[in-house]
mmCIF file of C-alpha atoms in Angstrom:
data_model
loop_
_atom_site.group_PDB
_atom_site.id
_atom_site.type_symbol
_atom_site.label_atom_id
_atom_site.label_comp_id
_atom_site.label_asym_id
_atom_site.label_seq_id
_atom_site.Cartn_x
_atom_site.Cartn_y
_atom_site.Cartn_z
ATOM 1 C CA MET G 1 -80.854 35.327 22.167
ATOM 2 C CA PRO G 2 -79.381 31.894 22.272
ATOM 3 C CA LEU G 3 -75.621 31.298 22.364
ATOM 4 C CA ILE G 4 -74.121 32.441 19.113
ATOM 5 C CA GLN G 5 -70.458 32.220 17.889
ATOM 6 C CA VAL G 6 -68.991 35.375 16.315
ATOM 7 C CA LYS G 7 -65.783 34.952 14.379
ATOM 8 C CA THR G 8 -65.834 37.825 11.948
ATOM 9 C CA THR G 9 -67.059 41.412 11.644
ATOM 10 C CA ALA G 10 -69.787 40.093 9.268
ATOM 11 C CA ASP G 11 -71.004 37.648 12.068
ATOM 12 C CA LEU G 12 -71.095 40.591 14.548
ATOM 13 C CA GLN G 13 -73.139 42.667 12.143
ATOM 14 C CA ALA G 14 -75.646 39.814 11.808
ATOM 15 C CA VAL G 15 -76.001 39.506 15.676
ATOM 16 C CA ILE G 16 -76.514 43.261 15.971
ATOM 17 C CA GLY G 17 -79.117 43.155 13.233
ATOM 18 C CA ASN G 18 -80.973 40.385 15.030
ATOM 19 C CA VAL G 19 -81.074 41.882 18.460
ATOM 20 C CA SER G 20 -84.231 43.891 17.751
ATOM 21 C CA ALA G 21 -86.354 40.960 16.644
ATOM 22 C CA VAL G 22 -84.941 38.355 18.934
ATOM 23 C CA LEU G 23 -85.217 40.362 22.133
ATOM 24 C CA HIS G 24 -88.439 42.157 20.923
ATOM 25 C CA LEU G 25 -87.000 45.679 21.345
ATOM 26 C CA ASP G 26 -88.456 47.008 18.020
ATOM 27 C CA ARG G 27 -90.806 49.336 19.957
ATOM 28 C CA ASP G 28 -88.015 50.605 22.274
ATOM 29 C CA PRO G 29 -85.360 52.323 20.187
ATOM 30 C CA ASN G 30 -83.376 53.747 23.123
ATOM 31 C CA SER G 31 -83.075 50.349 24.841
ATOM 32 C CA LEU G 32 -82.252 48.736 21.457
ATOM 33 C CA SER G 33 -79.489 51.252 20.877
ATOM 34 C CA ALA G 34 -78.043 50.642 24.333
ATOM 35 C CA VAL G 35 -77.981 46.897 23.907
ATOM 36 C CA GLN G 36 -76.668 47.000 20.411
ATOM 37 C CA TYR G 37 -73.802 49.255 21.466
ATOM 38 C CA CYS G 38 -72.800 47.061 24.442
ATOM 39 C CA VAL G 39 -73.042 43.862 22.441
ATOM 40 C CA SER G 40 -70.979 45.420 19.700
ATOM 41 C CA GLU G 41 -68.302 46.807 22.046
ATOM 42 C CA LEU G 42 -67.846 43.650 24.077
ATOM 43 C CA VAL G 43 -67.630 41.369 21.079
ATOM 44 C CA ARG G 44 -65.359 43.787 19.113
ATOM 45 C CA ASN G 45 -62.928 43.680 22.083
ATOM 46 C CA VAL G 46 -62.685 39.868 21.568
ATOM 47 C CA LEU G 47 -62.243 40.028 17.810
ATOM 48 C CA GLU G 48 -59.551 42.724 18.059
ATOM 49 C CA HIS G 49 -57.578 41.656 21.085
ATOM 50 C CA SER G 50 -58.227 38.069 22.237
ATOM 51 C CA GLU G 51 -56.474 36.188 19.449
ATOM 52 C CA SER G 52 -58.947 33.395 20.002
ATOM 53 C CA GLY G 53 -59.381 31.085 17.056
ATOM 54 C CA GLU G 54 -62.982 30.381 18.061
ATOM 55 C CA GLY G 55 -63.803 34.126 18.254
ATOM 56 C CA ALA G 56 -66.483 35.188 20.733
ATOM 57 C CA TRP G 57 -69.544 33.521 22.169
ATOM 58 C CA VAL G 58 -72.422 35.881 22.977
ATOM 59 C CA CYS G 59 -75.947 35.439 24.430
ATOM 60 C CA ALA G 60 -78.575 37.794 25.794
ATOM 61 C CA GLN G 61 -81.909 37.581 27.660
ATOM 62 C CA ARG G 62 -84.672 40.020 28.142
ATOM 63 C CA TYR G 63 -86.660 39.932 31.415
ATOM 64 C CA LEU G 64 -90.179 41.176 31.656
ATOM 65 C CA THR G 65 -91.650 40.552 35.141
ATOM 66 C CA GLU G 66 -94.287 42.400 37.212
ATOM 67 C CA ASP G 67 -92.185 42.450 40.471
ATOM 68 C CA SER G 68 -88.876 43.849 38.945
ATOM 69 C CA PRO G 69 -87.777 46.358 36.354
ATOM 70 C CA SER G 70 -87.589 45.314 32.707
ATOM 71 C CA ARG G 71 -83.967 44.449 31.879
ATOM 72 C CA VAL G 72 -81.667 42.883 29.388
ATOM 73 C CA ALA G 73 -78.693 40.700 30.466
ATOM 74 C CA ILE G 74 -75.710 40.214 28.075
ATOM 75 C CA ALA G 75 -72.754 37.863 28.256
ATOM 76 C CA VAL G 76 -69.743 37.635 26.017
ATOM 77 C CA ALA G 77 -66.901 35.023 26.438
ATOM 78 C CA ASP G 78 -63.830 33.957 24.691
ATOM 79 C CA CYS G 79 -60.957 31.381 25.197
ATOM 80 C CA GLY G 80 -58.223 33.672 24.047
ATOM 81 C CA HIS G 81 -55.057 34.672 25.812
ATOM 82 C CA GLY G 82 -56.742 36.984 28.390
ATOM 83 C CA ILE G 83 -56.504 40.540 29.491
ATOM 84 C CA ALA G 84 -53.136 40.457 31.139
ATOM 85 C CA ALA G 85 -51.508 39.081 28.006
ATOM 86 C CA THR G 86 -53.344 41.667 25.820
ATOM 87 C CA LEU G 87 -52.132 44.647 27.908
ATOM 88 C CA SER G 88 -48.731 43.416 29.052
ATOM 89 C CA GLY G 89 -47.029 44.692 25.871
ATOM 90 C CA ALA G 90 -47.968 48.246 26.863
ATOM 91 C CA TYR G 91 -48.048 47.616 30.630
ATOM 92 C CA PRO G 92 -45.385 44.971 31.431
ATOM 93 C CA GLN G 93 -45.965 45.292 35.191
ATOM 94 C CA ILE G 94 -49.355 43.449 34.886
ATOM 95 C CA ARG G 95 -48.116 40.403 32.950
ATOM 96 C CA ASP G 96 -48.542 37.943 35.780
ATOM 97 C CA ASP G 97 -51.198 39.940 37.770
ATOM 98 C CA ASP G 98 -54.740 39.173 36.415
ATOM 99 C CA MET G 99 -56.365 41.403 39.112
ATOM 100 C CA MET G 100 -54.308 44.440 38.166
ATOM 101 C CA ALA G 101 -54.989 43.623 34.508
ATOM 102 C CA ILE G 102 -58.739 43.781 34.784
ATOM 103 C CA GLN G 103 -58.455 46.857 36.996
ATOM 104 C CA LEU G 104 -56.360 48.616 34.335
ATOM 105 C CA ALA G 105 -58.679 47.421 31.475
ATOM 106 C CA MET G 106 -61.747 49.098 32.946
ATOM 107 C CA GLN G 107 -60.044 52.552 33.195
ATOM 108 C CA PRO G 108 -60.690 54.989 30.366
ATOM 109 C CA GLY G 109 -57.702 55.592 28.038
ATOM 110 C CA VAL G 110 -56.150 52.174 28.576
ATOM 111 C CA THR G 111 -55.462 50.082 25.474
ATOM 112 C CA GLY G 112 -53.049 47.463 24.419
ATOM 113 C CA ALA G 113 -52.633 49.094 21.004
ATOM 114 C CA GLN G 114 -50.070 51.737 22.061
ATOM 115 C CA SER G 115 -48.359 52.232 25.396
ATOM 116 C CA GLY G 116 -50.545 54.441 27.588
ATOM 117 C CA LEU G 117 -51.716 56.682 24.833
ATOM 118 C CA TYR G 118 -55.318 57.840 24.981
ATOM 119 C CA GLY G 119 -56.858 57.191 21.544
ATOM 120 C CA GLY G 120 -53.675 55.603 20.403
ATOM 121 C CA ALA G 121 -55.315 53.340 17.808
ATOM 122 C CA PRO G 122 -57.832 54.227 15.139
ATOM 123 C CA ASN G 123 -61.423 53.928 16.386
ATOM 124 C CA ASN G 124 -60.141 52.662 19.709
ATOM 125 C CA ALA G 125 -59.790 55.152 22.543
ATOM 126 C CA GLY G 126 -59.431 52.374 25.212
ATOM 127 C CA ALA G 127 -62.823 53.412 26.514
ATOM 128 C CA GLY G 128 -65.075 50.467 25.657
ATOM 129 C CA LEU G 129 -65.114 48.678 29.029
ATOM 130 C CA PHE G 130 -65.409 51.932 30.873
ATOM 131 C CA ILE G 131 -68.423 53.022 28.811
ATOM 132 C CA THR G 132 -70.225 49.640 28.986
ATOM 133 C CA ARG G 133 -69.625 49.643 32.784
ATOM 134 C CA ALA G 134 -70.967 53.195 32.968
ATOM 135 C CA ILE G 135 -74.038 52.237 30.947
ATOM 136 C CA ALA G 136 -74.735 49.298 33.248
ATOM 137 C CA LYS G 137 -74.436 51.342 36.453
ATOM 138 C CA ALA G 138 -76.253 54.369 35.112
ATOM 139 C CA THR G 139 -79.255 52.238 34.217
ATOM 140 C CA GLY G 140 -79.216 50.292 37.492
ATOM 141 C CA GLY G 141 -77.606 47.118 36.237
ATOM 142 C CA TYR G 142 -74.517 45.019 37.145
ATOM 143 C CA PHE G 143 -71.239 44.595 35.351
ATOM 144 C CA VAL G 144 -68.917 41.578 35.595
ATOM 145 C CA LEU G 145 -65.441 41.057 34.266
ATOM 146 C CA ILE G 146 -63.482 37.771 34.606
ATOM 147 C CA SER G 147 -60.068 36.932 33.097
ATOM 148 C CA GLY G 148 -57.475 34.419 34.297
ATOM 149 C CA LYS G 149 -57.706 34.124 38.051
ATOM 150 C CA ALA G 150 -59.415 37.473 38.561
ATOM 151 C CA ALA G 151 -63.070 38.162 38.906
ATOM 152 C CA PHE G 152 -64.793 41.534 39.437
ATOM 153 C CA ARG G 153 -68.490 42.429 39.896
ATOM 154 C CA LEU G 154 -69.994 45.802 40.152
ATOM 155 C CA ASN G 155 -73.373 45.156 41.874
ATOM 156 C CA ARG G 156 -76.671 46.910 41.163
ATOM 157 C CA GLU G 157 -77.241 50.215 43.001
ATOM 158 C CA LYS G 158 -79.989 50.055 45.576
ATOM 159 C CA PRO G 159 -83.075 52.041 44.473
ATOM 160 C CA LYS G 160 -82.927 54.307 47.485
ATOM 161 C CA LYS G 161 -79.401 55.427 46.610
ATOM 162 C CA GLN G 162 -80.413 56.098 42.972
ATOM 163 C CA THR G 163 -83.243 58.375 44.029
ATOM 164 C CA ARG G 164 -81.524 60.331 46.841
ATOM 165 C CA GLN G 165 -78.236 61.256 45.367
ATOM 166 C CA PRO G 166 -76.491 61.606 41.941
ATOM 167 C CA LEU G 167 -74.949 58.399 40.593
ATOM 168 C CA THR G 168 -71.186 58.372 40.584
ATOM 169 C CA ILE G 169 -69.055 56.398 38.215
ATOM 170 C CA PHE G 170 -65.366 56.118 39.211
ATOM 171 C CA HIS G 171 -62.732 55.980 36.479
ATOM 172 C CA ASP G 172 -60.967 53.312 38.544
ATOM 173 C CA ALA G 173 -63.707 50.596 39.035
ATOM 174 C CA PHE G 174 -61.895 49.277 42.137
ATOM 175 C CA ASN G 175 -62.887 52.588 43.864
ATOM 176 C CA GLU G 176 -66.579 51.831 43.504
ATOM 177 C CA PRO G 177 -68.078 51.271 46.939
ATOM 178 C CA ASN G 178 -70.565 48.525 45.706
ATOM 179 C CA VAL G 179 -68.097 45.866 44.125
ATOM 180 C CA LYS G 180 -66.863 42.410 44.812
ATOM 181 C CA ARG G 181 -63.558 40.953 43.584
ATOM 182 C CA CYS G 182 -61.828 37.710 44.140
ATOM 183 C CA LEU G 183 -59.099 35.383 42.824
ATOM 184 C CA GLN G 184 -60.388 32.062 41.496
ATOM 185 C CA THR G 185 -58.678 28.788 42.230
ATOM 186 C CA ALA G 186 -59.708 27.606 38.695
ATOM 187 C CA PRO G 187 -58.772 30.375 36.146
ATOM 188 C CA TRP G 188 -60.757 31.191 33.084
ATOM 189 C CA ILE G 189 -58.347 31.025 30.176
ATOM 190 C CA GLY G 190 -59.679 33.966 28.243
ATOM 191 C CA THR G 191 -62.139 36.651 29.255
ATOM 192 C CA VAL G 192 -65.817 36.827 30.172
ATOM 193 C CA ALA G 193 -67.769 40.100 30.370
ATOM 194 C CA ALA G 194 -71.457 40.169 31.490
ATOM 195 C CA MET G 195 -73.724 43.141 32.133
ATOM 196 C CA GLU G 196 -77.314 44.096 32.713
ATOM 197 C CA ILE G 197 -79.195 47.092 31.341
ATOM 198 C CA ASN G 198 -82.394 48.292 33.055
ATOM 199 C CA THR G 199 -84.467 49.182 29.964
ATOM 200 C CA GLU G 200 -86.763 51.343 31.967
ATOM 201 C CA ARG G 201 -83.929 53.752 32.442
ATOM 202 C CA THR G 202 -82.777 54.196 28.883
ATOM 203 C CA THR G 203 -85.431 56.705 27.886
ATOM 204 C CA ASN G 204 -82.790 58.957 26.219
ATOM 205 C CA PHE G 205 -79.762 56.736 25.455
ATOM 206 C CA PRO G 206 -78.104 59.095 22.872
ATOM 207 C CA GLU G 207 -78.035 61.885 25.572
ATOM 208 C CA LEU G 208 -76.656 59.498 28.219
ATOM 209 C CA PHE G 209 -74.069 58.130 25.805
ATOM 210 C CA GLN G 210 -72.819 61.497 24.643
ATOM 211 C CA TRP G 211 -72.590 62.722 28.166
ATOM 212 C CA ILE G 212 -70.432 59.777 29.148
ATOM 213 C CA ARG G 213 -68.235 60.339 26.100
ATOM 214 C CA GLN G 214 -67.774 64.055 27.060
ATOM 215 C CA GLN G 215 -66.546 63.015 30.521
ATOM 216 C CA LEU G 216 -63.702 60.878 29.228
ATOM 217 C CA PRO G 217 -60.287 62.264 30.339
ATOM 218 C CA THR G 218 -57.621 63.324 28.001
ATOM 219 C CA LYS G 219 -55.248 61.246 29.929
ATOM 220 C CA LYS G 220 -55.472 58.367 32.369
ATOM 221 C CA THR G 221 -56.741 59.555 35.724
ATOM 222 C CA ALA G 222 -57.033 56.558 38.020
ATOM 223 C CA ALA G 223 -58.627 58.337 40.987
ATOM 224 C CA GLY G 224 -61.076 60.508 38.951
ATOM 225 C CA LYS G 225 -64.807 60.202 39.036
ATOM 226 C CA ILE G 226 -67.776 61.414 37.173
ATOM 227 C CA LYS G 227 -71.431 62.028 38.214
ATOM 228 C CA PHE G 228 -74.743 61.334 36.498
ATOM 229 C CA THR G 229 -77.259 63.920 37.730
#
């Protein structure tokens, strides 16, 4: 799916509608649902919070090769005011700390809509980045978040780990054992989110999605963790 600018909800709906045909997922409804949800959630974050006059830029690529699992990579970027500015009204301690801001943004129940209240805004439980990160890891993909000077990457789980023990998703992404994070000398003014979905592991996406939703805490629990069995 080539780079597309999304400035309105109508633009987003058009992109979601085109995902099936462009990525040839019409015969794989579970993977289609996973990709559509993640594209929608990441772009909606931009439209609702970034205050970018250019909206969001989104692209996606489906990979079908003999020597690796079938997968879809998604990237969404904006040139808005960034995560720290978005959350600083509710969490003033992160105003000048991009790394703390992206750490906070990936935790369930965190939203800039109201100070620390889980589900404080209509249709926004502050769970979007947590759920997309959980989908990426649960299907064996990666998840990347960049804003300002801070960059975070949750790497793919190694196949041996996936088959020998239950997969664990920590509420606090920085507690994950398989991550990289760094401070960039050249900051990205805005936010970039990228992820990968292994479409061979989305055979029952509705069940996986509902299970993730059921594990969301009723209040922020930074050290908590959940397991996919």
